[in-house]
Coordinates of C-alpha atoms in Angstrom, one line a residue:
M1 CA -119.6 -14.8 84.8
R2 CA -119.8 -12.6 81.7
V3 CA -122.4 -9.9 81.5
V4 CA -123.2 -7.5 78.6
V5 CA -123.6 -3.9 79.7
P6 CA -124.9 -1.0 77.6
L7 CA -122.7 2.1 78.1
V8 CA -122.7 5.8 77.6
R9 CA -119.7 8.0 77.8
T10 CA -120.0 11.1 80.0
R11 CA -118.5 14.5 79.1
D12 CA -115.5 13.8 81.4
G13 CA -114.9 10.4 79.7
R14 CA -116.3 8.0 82.2
L15 CA -118.4 5.0 81.0
L16 CA -121.8 4.6 82.8
V17 CA -124.7 2.2 82.3
S18 CA -126.9 3.6 79.6
P19 CA -130.4 4.7 80.7
H20 CA -131.9 2.6 77.8
F21 CA -130.3 -0.4 76.3
G22 CA -130.9 0.7 72.7
G23 CA -129.5 4.2 73.4
A24 CA -126.0 3.0 74.4
T25 CA -123.0 4.3 72.6
H26 CA -121.0 1.1 73.4
Y27 CA -121.7 -2.4 74.7
A28 CA -119.2 -4.1 77.0
I29 CA -118.7 -7.7 78.0
I30 CA -117.7 -7.5 81.7
E31 CA -116.3 -10.6 83.3
V32 CA -116.8 -10.9 87.1
D33 CA -114.6 -13.4 88.9
R34 CA -114.6 -13.6 92.7
G35 CA -115.9 -10.1 93.0
E36 CA -113.3 -8.6 90.6
C37 CA -114.5 -7.2 87.3
K38 CA -112.8 -6.4 84.0
I39 CA -114.0 -5.4 80.5
V40 CA -113.0 -8.2 78.2
D41 CA -114.5 -6.9 75.0
M42 CA -116.2 -3.7 73.7
L43 CA -118.5 -3.1 70.8
E44 CA -119.3 0.4 69.4
A45 CA -123.1 0.8 69.0
P46 CA -124.3 -0.1 65.5
P47 CA -125.6 2.9 63.5
G48 CA -129.3 3.6 63.6
I49 CA -131.9 4.1 66.2
G50 CA -133.8 0.8 66.5
G51 CA -133.0 -2.9 66.5
R52 CA -129.6 -2.7 68.3
G53 CA -130.6 -5.5 70.7
R54 CA -131.0 -7.9 67.8
I55 CA -127.4 -7.2 66.7
V56 CA -125.9 -7.0 70.2
A57 CA -127.5 -10.2 71.6
P58 CA -125.7 -12.7 69.3
W59 CA -122.4 -10.8 69.6
A60 CA -122.7 -10.9 73.4
Y61 CA -123.5 -14.6 73.4
Q62 CA -120.6 -15.4 71.1
H63 CA -118.3 -13.6 73.6
G64 CA -119.6 -15.8 76.5
A65 CA -122.2 -13.5 78.0
H66 CA -125.0 -15.4 79.8
A67 CA -126.6 -12.3 81.3
A68 CA -127.4 -8.7 80.2
V69 CA -128.2 -5.7 82.4
A70 CA -130.4 -2.8 81.6
K71 CA -132.2 0.1 83.2
E72 CA -134.8 0.1 80.4
M73 CA -135.0 -2.2 77.4
G74 CA -137.3 -2.5 74.4
W75 CA -139.2 -5.6 73.3
G76 CA -136.8 -6.4 70.4
A77 CA -133.7 -6.5 72.6
Y78 CA -135.5 -8.4 75.4
E79 CA -136.8 -11.0 72.9
A80 CA -133.4 -11.3 71.2
F81 CA -131.6 -12.0 74.5
T82 CA -134.2 -14.4 76.0
A83 CA -134.5 -16.4 72.7
I84 CA -130.8 -17.4 73.0
G85 CA -130.9 -18.0 76.7
V86 CA -129.3 -14.8 77.9
R87 CA -131.1 -13.6 81.1
V88 CA -131.8 -9.9 81.5
Y89 CA -131.5 -8.1 84.8
H90 CA -132.2 -4.7 86.2
A91 CA -129.3 -2.3 86.6
E92 CA -129.6 -0.7 90.0
S93 CA -126.2 1.1 89.7
L94 CA -124.8 3.4 87.0
D95 CA -121.4 1.8 87.6
P96 CA -120.9 -0.9 85.0
C97 CA -118.8 -3.1 87.3
E98 CA -121.2 -2.8 90.2
A99 CA -124.2 -3.6 87.9
A100 CA -122.4 -6.8 86.6
R101 CA -121.2 -7.7 90.1
A102 CA -124.9 -7.6 91.4
I103 CA -125.9 -10.2 88.8
A104 CA -122.9 -12.4 89.5
E105 CA -123.6 -12.3 93.3
G106 CA -127.4 -12.9 92.8
R107 CA -128.5 -9.5 94.0
A108 CA -130.0 -8.2 90.7
K109 CA -133.7 -8.5 90.0
P110 CA -134.6 -10.3 86.8
F111 CA -136.1 -8.1 84.0
T112 CA -139.6 -9.3 83.0
L113 CA -142.0 -8.8 80.1
E114 CA -143.9 -6.4 82.4
D115 CA -140.7 -4.3 82.8
V116 CA -140.4 -4.2 79.0
K117 CA -144.0 -2.8 78.7
E118 CA -143.3 -0.3 81.5
S119 CA -140.1 0.7 79.7
H120 CA -142.1 1.4 76.5
R121 CA -144.7 3.4 78.4
H122 CA -142.0 5.5 80.1
R123 CA -140.2 6.3 76.8
H124 CA -143.6 7.0 75.0
N125 CA -144.8 9.3 77.8
Y126 CA -141.6 11.3 78.0
G127 CA -141.3 11.9 74.3
H128 CA -138.4 9.5 73.6
H129 CA -140.3 7.1 71.5
T130 CA -140.6 7.3 67.7
H131 CA -143.3 5.4 65.9
H132 CA -142.1 4.1 62.5
D133 CA -144.3 4.8 59.5
N134 CA -144.1 1.9 57.1
S135 CA -146.2 3.6 54.4

């Protein structure tokens, strides 16, 4: 099974699951086969703040991902993945391989529309959300 995982690089160079899908610095396609995992492809995050999910979703699907993992995810990314049949799951671990393995082994909880709303409330309440002025 192939899973797209949003990543951030720590100061010591390790890659961990990003706290928010759109805030990732990289996106990895991780393949899990009989409990073993390996990164089969990597995408550097597209420039800009919003809309990354709409770019990453088709890339992930083209590379064989049928699942995505996230700690938090916005509506645009969630909609982009679900529209093409890629299921989104909660990341319970910061370790990218463990997060992907949990999906492959059926231990991960599916991400829901309510989770997307909660993600938005959390980012808004903690000052991480930016409203765009279209005027």
